[in-house]
Structures are given as C-alpha cells and as structure tokens.
Amino acid sequence: MDITRFIVNQRDKALLVGDYGSYRKQLARRLLVVRKKLNYSSKGRKYSPKPPITAEDIASNYEFVHLLLLTAERAWALAMYMKSTHTADSSAQGTTGSTKRHIVSRLQKASGYAAQLVDLLQETDRSGASTESVLEARAYQQSLQGAIKFEKRSWEKCLQSYSETRLLYLALGQSAKQDDVFKDLLASNIDPSMRYAAYQLKLPRTISIETIVARYVQRADNSYVAKALKSHPDLLQEPGSAAKKGAPGESADTPKTITWRSRTVNLEDATTAQALASVSAAESKLASFLAANQDSDRRAKAAAFDDVLIPSQDAVDAVKTAIDELTAEGVAQGDPRMQSLQITRTAVNYNLVEWRVGRNRVLCGEQDGATFESEPMKKPKRSRVDEEPRVAQEESIGRKLKRLKERVVLYDSTLQSLDSVKEFPGVAADEAFVNELEAKKAYFSSLRCLAIARSHALHGNKRNALALLARASDLSSSPLSLTISDDSTSEGVPKLEINHAQANFLNDLLKRLVLRYQALVELENLKSETSKNKPAKPIPMIERLHEYPPEGVDLTNLVTYPPKLQPIPVKPIFLDVAWNYIDYPGRPKKGTATAKDGKAEEPISKAEPKKEAKKGWFGFGR
C-alpha cells in the first residue's frame, strides 16, 4: 500500500510551496474528492453520522486507507500550524495552556484515526493487507503518539513511542529495495525529537540513538516489534557489538578519541563519533579507488573526493551543533567538555580543509600543476570526404589560457582555505604550526605565479613573465627552509602535505625558467637597440629632384619599387574666396565703364518699374 511513501509525498508537495495551513487546506480538498469517489459523503445533513469503515471496504478499495490517512494528516497539519505560528511569533508568550491543549487534542484525533487504520489492517484475512503495510501503519501511529507525549513533556513515554517507530522504520527500510523515504523521515523528524527527549532526561551525549532504541523500546506483549525482530534480529544490537547490515557509512569501530597536534581528547558526542567513523570508511574507499584507477582522468579522480567531503562536512556540523548545545546550557568556555569540543572542532575542520586542498591538487594535474603540456585535441567523429587521414592539430592558445585560468582559480581556493585555518581555535598560539602553514602557502603562491607567468608568455609579454617567475622562485625557496613532511604520501591520496621532492622539483623548474626568460628578454633588448642604431633609409631620388645631391646620386635608391599606393594631385583647386572683394592693380572696378578717350562714363541707370508685392500665402491674394 506504500503508506509511508504516500504520507511523505503529500507533505513534500505541500510544504515545498506553502506552510502547514496550506497543507491542511489541500488535504481538505483531497478528502472531499476521495469521499465523493467512494460515495462516503454525507447526503443532505452536514453532521449526519457516517457508516464505519470495515476491513472488507479496505479489501475492496484501497482508497479507504487513503481516506483514514488524509483525515489523520489534516488533524496533524492543524496542530503543526498552530505550533509553528506561536513559535514564530516573538511578541507572544510562547504556547499558552489553551493552545497547548488544542494542539494535543488535534494530535490525539490524528492518532485515533491512525489506530483505527492499524486495527483494520491487522485483520489480514479480511483486509488483504500485507505484514509490511501493518508495520507501516503501526509506525505512523506510534510517531503520532510520540508527538503527543512530546507536547505533554512525558519524555520517557516519548522515547518509548519514538523508539518503536524508529525500529519499525529501520526494519521496513532494510526489507524495501528503496529505503530513502524511511531514512529521510528518520533524519528529519524522529531522530531530532529523540535527541531532545534524551537531553531532557539528562542522558549522556555519548549514548547513540541505537542504544536509546534498544533501551526504551517495549518488547513485552508487542507483536509488531516481534514481527520486526523476527525478520531482522540484529536491529537491537549495540553499535559496538556488531556492524549494522545495510547501513551505509556506519562502522563497527567507532572512534573514542581524536588527536590534534600531540593532544588527544575523548569524543563525548556520539553523533560526532559516528560521523568520524563514516569519514574513516570513506577515506579507505577513496584510497582503494585511487590505487586501482591511477590512469583515470583527473576529473574522475576529483569526483571521487566528494564521497569524503560530504561526511567530513557532516562531522564539522555535528561538532558545531554539540558546541551550540553546551553554550545554550550556559557552560563556560573553560569547562573541560567545551575545551575538548573546541579541539575536536579544530581537528575536523582542518581535516575538511585537507581534503578540499587534495581535490584541488588532483584537478591541477601532475606535480600540482607545475608542468604544463599541450593536451591532445579530440579527433572529429566524421571522416573527411576524400577519406584522407586528418592531421592532428596543436592545442590553440585560447584553450591553453583557459586551462591556466582554471588552475589560478584552484590555487586561489587553496590559498583561501589555508588562510581560514588560522582562524580555528588554538591555531594562532601554535607558532610551529603557523610557520608550516606559511611554508605551504608560499608553495601554492609560487605555483599561482608560475601559471600567471605562462599566460603572459603565451601573449608574448616576456618581461612580465620574467618578473612573475622571479617572484615564484623566491617563494619556492621558503618551503625548502622548513621541514614540511618527509614521509608524506606523494603516491597515495594527496592532501595538504608537501614533501621535499615536490618542493625541490618546483624550485629547480623555476630556476631553469628564470634563466631561460632572462636570455629571451636580453635578446629582445639587443634586437631593439640594434634597430634603434640602424640609420634610416633615405627618400628615393625621384622624390628629391629639386635638391642637389652633394654626395652623388645613389643609383640603388632611384625609385620605390614595387610602387606603393599613395594619393597624387590631379588638378589645382581654386579657392580664392576674396577675389571679388579686393581691387587688384589693372582691374576695373565693378559698376563703371571706360570710355574710348580713357575717361570714365557715368553709369546710366534706368528706372525699373516697382514690382507689386505678393500677398497671402504662396502668392495668392486674399
């Protein structure tokens, strides 16, 4: 019947776009549809009693199961809506007595419908339900009972109900092929409530959830727990006695202590210890994968680091949560428990930084990106029309620059991670460790300068490349002066350790490159000086015909050959605009006539008739 999957899907769809109030409204609409479909709605009278649902109804139509589940979920959604509303309201005085009673009554109503479903499904010969469906319904009903005891602050009974719920869901998860639904439900609702109830009962944090379940689950006169243990008898075993089957990431060897810089502290938090056990298991898997796939692509190797980074981040979150809980209790920073957690926090955070840096080093390539060779171009799938073999093309400058840019981004991420280590508790006071961090930072800074210098060299800026290489050579000498790691696993899983072989290789490479680019820059300087001292070629003789050559005619420089395309004048342009306004000698004035005897005659002016002015627009009269 997939009762659990049905409930989880209903909640996820509604809570993804709304809150518990919208979820309740959606359930009311869905209930109306189901009742009409089953012909179960009241006719004529609103509060008329409805016929009870029987096991035969469930056998004939599974929608009756959905009817009971939707009714229970509607009551649960109303309780959660009231609780979330009062929790979010900072001005209110929390959940008052009347509101608390209303929340409990809604949860009791939901639990009543769930209990009715369990009773109907338990009659397997009449309802046709399977054992898994009965256990799912029982787990759902016990989760509602745990929520009721949680609101009533009956912490021991709350742990009893939630322990049975967790046991049943674990059994169902191991039986089902896809147990993601059960794992998500346990991680989101059941486990946090159990942790809080155990905290209220003042149970030690070193006790794991599995131990709490084994201690508080009710085995006597409980047929549901007996059915679960019959198929999976190892569910109530202690975590240290035997490893759990089908629980990925969990190990039987849970660490009890953790060491950081010659200091060993006990792991008092069970969640942190389990997270560190998961990290250890993931590290061993990664080491075996890299050993078996040494010739794989660097991107495939880097992707395998995600299986270690995820549990490492979970361990960091678990330590932070434990510190926040102690801070909320008012524990002082000088308390031994708080000091142990601070040391654990530094250790797990540094371990996470190491794996991040190791992933970046794998992505950079061989020798942490110190070598830079052209990658082979991919051959096209289609063959040529003339069926001739294609010539292998060299990698373009643009692709080389793109790869160098990616390396610079990885180096920046590594340097940023190294800077964050100094902010961890207790690191600033450790002078030797800070010096090691500075040496490692200088190593990766020199690699960054080397990548930028190569990009300048591809652009032809040899002077900039030489300056960056000289800076990188100075930085690479710092790791040589400090003892970084003589026994670091250079051939195993790369992390943050740098051995002397890697530092010497980078230093020798940079010295050779500095000498090479010094020679190239010197050649450019000599070439530029030679071009400056070389005399300029004189103008050809055909363009200097108006000059007398005192040193003789250079017969090898008569004309320019081949001739260059250049503009030549076609005809002169007359632009003397003052010609009509200046009296030049020998030019008669405008408006005078010269007589035959040389005397000027008076101009004869005839009176011209006055033209009549035009009136109106466009010369039309009005």
PDB file of N, CA and C in Angstrom, residues 365-406:
ATOM      1  N   GLY A 365      46.617  18.666 -11.844  1.00  0.00           N
ATOM      2  CA  GLY A 365      47.391  17.783 -12.702  1.00  0.00           C
ATOM      3  C   GLY A 365      48.652  17.296 -12.019  1.00  0.00           C
ATOM      4  N   GLU A 366      49.581  16.839 -12.853  1.00  0.00           N
ATOM      5  CA  GLU A 366      50.830  16.287 -12.344  1.00  0.00           C
ATOM      6  C   GLU A 366      51.668  17.366 -11.663  1.00  0.00           C
ATOM      7  N   GLN A 367      52.323  16.969 -10.579  1.00  0.00           N
ATOM      8  CA  GLN A 367      53.192  17.866  -9.809  1.00  0.00           C
ATOM      9  C   GLN A 367      52.473  19.156  -9.410  1.00  0.00           C
ATOM     10  N   ASP A 368      51.196  19.023  -9.053  1.00  0.00           N
ATOM     11  CA  ASP A 368      50.368  20.156  -8.605  1.00  0.00           C
ATOM     12  C   ASP A 368      50.273  21.260  -9.649  1.00  0.00           C
ATOM     13  N   GLY A 369      50.379  20.904 -10.921  1.00  0.00           N
ATOM     14  CA  GLY A 369      50.270  21.902 -11.978  1.00  0.00           C
ATOM     15  C   GLY A 369      51.574  22.577 -12.332  1.00  0.00           C
ATOM     16  N   ALA A 370      52.710  22.102 -11.805  1.00  0.00           N
ATOM     17  CA  ALA A 370      53.991  22.726 -12.146  1.00  0.00           C
ATOM     18  C   ALA A 370      54.357  22.470 -13.603  1.00  0.00           C
ATOM     19  N   THR A 371      54.030  21.296 -14.102  1.00  0.00           N
ATOM     20  CA  THR A 371      54.268  21.004 -15.517  1.00  0.00           C
ATOM     21  C   THR A 371      53.044  21.420 -16.322  1.00  0.00           C
ATOM     22  N   PHE A 372      53.303  21.872 -17.541  1.00  0.00           N
ATOM     23  CA  PHE A 372      52.209  22.332 -18.410  1.00  0.00           C
ATOM     24  C   PHE A 372      52.501  21.849 -19.823  1.00  0.00           C
ATOM     25  N   GLU A 373      51.778  20.831 -20.220  1.00  0.00           N
ATOM     26  CA  GLU A 373      51.952  20.257 -21.543  1.00  0.00           C
ATOM     27  C   GLU A 373      50.656  20.399 -22.328  1.00  0.00           C
ATOM     28  N   SER A 374      50.792  20.423 -23.644  1.00  0.00           N
ATOM     29  CA  SER A 374      49.615  20.561 -24.500  1.00  0.00           C
ATOM     30  C   SER A 374      48.783  19.290 -24.452  1.00  0.00           C
ATOM     31  N   GLU A 375      47.499  19.462 -24.277  1.00  0.00           N
ATOM     32  CA  GLU A 375      46.596  18.319 -24.272  1.00  0.00           C
ATOM     33  C   GLU A 375      46.262  17.909 -25.700  1.00  0.00           C
ATOM     34  N   PRO A 376      46.155  16.627 -25.966  1.00  0.00           N
ATOM     35  CA  PRO A 376      45.810  16.194 -27.333  1.00  0.00           C
ATOM     36  C   PRO A 376      44.390  16.610 -27.691  1.00  0.00           C
ATOM     37  N   MET A 377      44.238  17.080 -28.923  1.00  0.00           N
ATOM     38  CA  MET A 377      42.931  17.504 -29.408  1.00  0.00           C
ATOM     39  C   MET A 377      42.092  16.280 -29.742  1.00  0.00           C
ATOM     40  N   LYS A 378      40.798  16.388 -29.488  1.00  0.00           N
ATOM     41  CA  LYS A 378      39.893  15.290 -29.811  1.00  0.00           C
ATOM     42  C   LYS A 378      39.694  15.200 -31.314  1.00  0.00           C
ATOM     43  N   LYS A 379      39.776  13.985 -31.823  1.00  0.00           N
ATOM     44  CA  LYS A 379      39.573  13.780 -33.253  1.00  0.00           C
ATOM     45  C   LYS A 379      38.089  13.844 -33.576  1.00  0.00           C
ATOM     46  N   PRO A 380      37.729  14.485 -34.685  1.00  0.00           N
ATOM     47  CA  PRO A 380      36.309  14.547 -35.047  1.00  0.00           C
ATOM     48  C   PRO A 380      35.772  13.178 -35.409  1.00  0.00           C
ATOM     49  N   LYS A 381      34.492  12.976 -35.108  1.00  0.00           N
ATOM     50  CA  LYS A 381      33.874  11.678 -35.368  1.00  0.00           C
ATOM     51  C   LYS A 381      33.690  11.444 -36.867  1.00  0.00           C
ATOM     52  N   ARG A 382      33.371  12.503 -37.582  1.00  0.00           N
ATOM     53  CA  ARG A 382      33.138  12.344 -39.009  1.00  0.00           C
ATOM     54  C   ARG A 382      34.474  12.310 -39.757  1.00  0.00           C
ATOM     55  N   SER A 383      34.552  11.459 -40.758  1.00  0.00           N
ATOM     56  CA  SER A 383      35.753  11.364 -41.579  1.00  0.00           C
ATOM     57  C   SER A 383      35.653  12.318 -42.754  1.00  0.00           C
ATOM     58  N   ARG A 384      36.774  12.601 -43.343  1.00  0.00           N
ATOM     59  CA  ARG A 384      36.795  13.507 -44.488  1.00  0.00           C
ATOM     60  C   ARG A 384      36.151  12.843 -45.704  1.00  0.00           C
ATOM     61  N   VAL A 385      35.714  13.724 -46.632  1.00  0.00           N
ATOM     62  CA  VAL A 385      35.047  13.221 -47.836  1.00  0.00           C
ATOM     63  C   VAL A 385      36.029  12.449 -48.697  1.00  0.00           C
ATOM     64  N   ASP A 386      37.262  12.945 -48.808  1.00  0.00           N
ATOM     65  CA  ASP A 386      38.257  12.275 -49.636  1.00  0.00           C
ATOM     66  C   ASP A 386      38.925  11.100 -48.921  1.00  0.00           C
ATOM     67  N   GLU A 387      38.447  10.789 -47.697  1.00  0.00           N
ATOM     68  CA  GLU A 387      38.922   9.646 -46.917  1.00  0.00           C
ATOM     69  C   GLU A 387      40.421   9.700 -46.627  1.00  0.00           C
ATOM     70  N   GLU A 388      40.959  10.912 -46.569  1.00  0.00           N
ATOM     71  CA  GLU A 388      42.364  11.060 -46.188  1.00  0.00           C
ATOM     72  C   GLU A 388      42.465  11.222 -44.672  1.00  0.00           C
ATOM     73  N   PRO A 389      43.550  10.756 -44.091  1.00  0.00           N
ATOM     74  CA  PRO A 389      43.675  10.881 -42.627  1.00  0.00           C
ATOM     75  C   PRO A 389      43.808  12.343 -42.213  1.00  0.00           C
ATOM     76  N   ARG A 390      43.130  12.691 -41.124  1.00  0.00           N
ATOM     77  CA  ARG A 390      43.185  14.064 -40.623  1.00  0.00           C
ATOM     78  C   ARG A 390      44.501  14.311 -39.884  1.00  0.00           C
ATOM     79  N   VAL A 391      45.050  15.486 -40.076  1.00  0.00           N
ATOM     80  CA  VAL A 391      46.296  15.860 -39.418  1.00  0.00           C
ATOM     81  C   VAL A 391      45.985  16.318 -37.991  1.00  0.00           C
ATOM     82  N   ALA A 392      46.713  15.816 -37.038  1.00  0.00           N
ATOM     83  CA  ALA A 392      46.497  16.191 -35.637  1.00  0.00           C
ATOM     84  C   ALA A 392      46.817  17.657 -35.432  1.00  0.00           C
ATOM     85  N   GLN A 393      45.881  18.409 -34.891  1.00  0.00           N
ATOM     86  CA  GLN A 393      46.058  19.837 -34.674  1.00  0.00           C
ATOM     87  C   GLN A 393      46.618  20.091 -33.284  1.00  0.00           C
ATOM     88  N   GLU A 394      47.429  21.141 -33.203  1.00  0.00           N
ATOM     89  CA  GLU A 394      48.002  21.533 -31.925  1.00  0.00           C
ATOM     90  C   GLU A 394      46.985  22.322 -31.120  1.00  0.00           C
ATOM     91  N   GLU A 395      47.091  22.234 -29.814  1.00  0.00           N
ATOM     92  CA  GLU A 395      46.162  22.950 -28.943  1.00  0.00           C
ATOM     93  C   GLU A 395      46.310  24.457 -29.140  1.00  0.00           C
ATOM     94  N   SER A 396      45.199  25.130 -29.277  1.00  0.00           N
ATOM     95  CA  SER A 396      45.221  26.569 -29.532  1.00  0.00           C
ATOM     96  C   SER A 396      45.629  27.335 -28.277  1.00  0.00           C
ATOM     97  N   ILE A 397      46.021  28.596 -28.491  1.00  0.00           N
ATOM     98  CA  ILE A 397      46.443  29.439 -27.371  1.00  0.00           C
ATOM     99  C   ILE A 397      45.259  29.728 -26.453  1.00  0.00           C
ATOM    100  N   GLY A 398      44.073  29.886 -27.045  1.00  0.00           N
ATOM    101  CA  GLY A 398      42.898  30.155 -26.228  1.00  0.00           C
ATOM    102  C   GLY A 398      42.587  29.037 -25.252  1.00  0.00           C
ATOM    103  N   ARG A 399      42.719  27.791 -25.694  1.00  0.00           N
ATOM    104  CA  ARG A 399      42.475  26.659 -24.797  1.00  0.00           C
ATOM    105  C   ARG A 399      43.549  26.577 -23.708  1.00  0.00           C
ATOM    106  N   LYS A 400      44.787  26.894 -24.068  1.00  0.00           N
ATOM    107  CA  LYS A 400      45.843  26.897 -23.057  1.00  0.00           C
ATOM    108  C   LYS A 400      45.585  27.966 -21.998  1.00  0.00           C
ATOM    109  N   LEU A 401      45.177  29.136 -22.450  1.00  0.00           N
ATOM    110  CA  LEU A 401      44.881  30.204 -21.489  1.00  0.00           C
ATOM    111  C   LEU A 401      43.704  29.825 -20.593  1.00  0.00           C
ATOM    112  N   LYS A 402      42.736  29.136 -21.136  1.00  0.00           N
ATOM    113  CA  LYS A 402      41.584  28.704 -20.331  1.00  0.00           C
ATOM    114  C   LYS A 402      42.013  27.713 -19.260  1.00  0.00           C
ATOM    115  N   ARG A 403      42.891  26.777 -19.619  1.00  0.00           N
ATOM    116  CA  ARG A 403      43.364  25.817 -18.617  1.00  0.00           C
ATOM    117  C   ARG A 403      44.186  26.508 -17.537  1.00  0.00           C
ATOM    118  N   LEU A 404      45.003  27.490 -17.919  1.00  0.00           N
ATOM    119  CA  LEU A 404      45.784  28.227 -16.927  1.00  0.00           C
ATOM    120  C   LEU A 404      44.885  29.043 -16.010  1.00  0.00           C
ATOM    121  N   LYS A 405      43.819  29.596 -16.569  1.00  0.00           N
ATOM    122  CA  LYS A 405      42.875  30.358 -15.748  1.00  0.00           C
ATOM    123  C   LYS A 405      42.193  29.452 -14.727  1.00  0.00           C
ATOM    124  N   GLU A 406      41.839  28.241 -15.124  1.00  0.00           N
ATOM    125  CA  GLU A 406      41.235  27.297 -14.181  1.00  0.00           C
ATOM    126  C   GLU A 406      42.204  26.947 -13.056  1.00  0.00           C
TER     127      GLU A 406
END
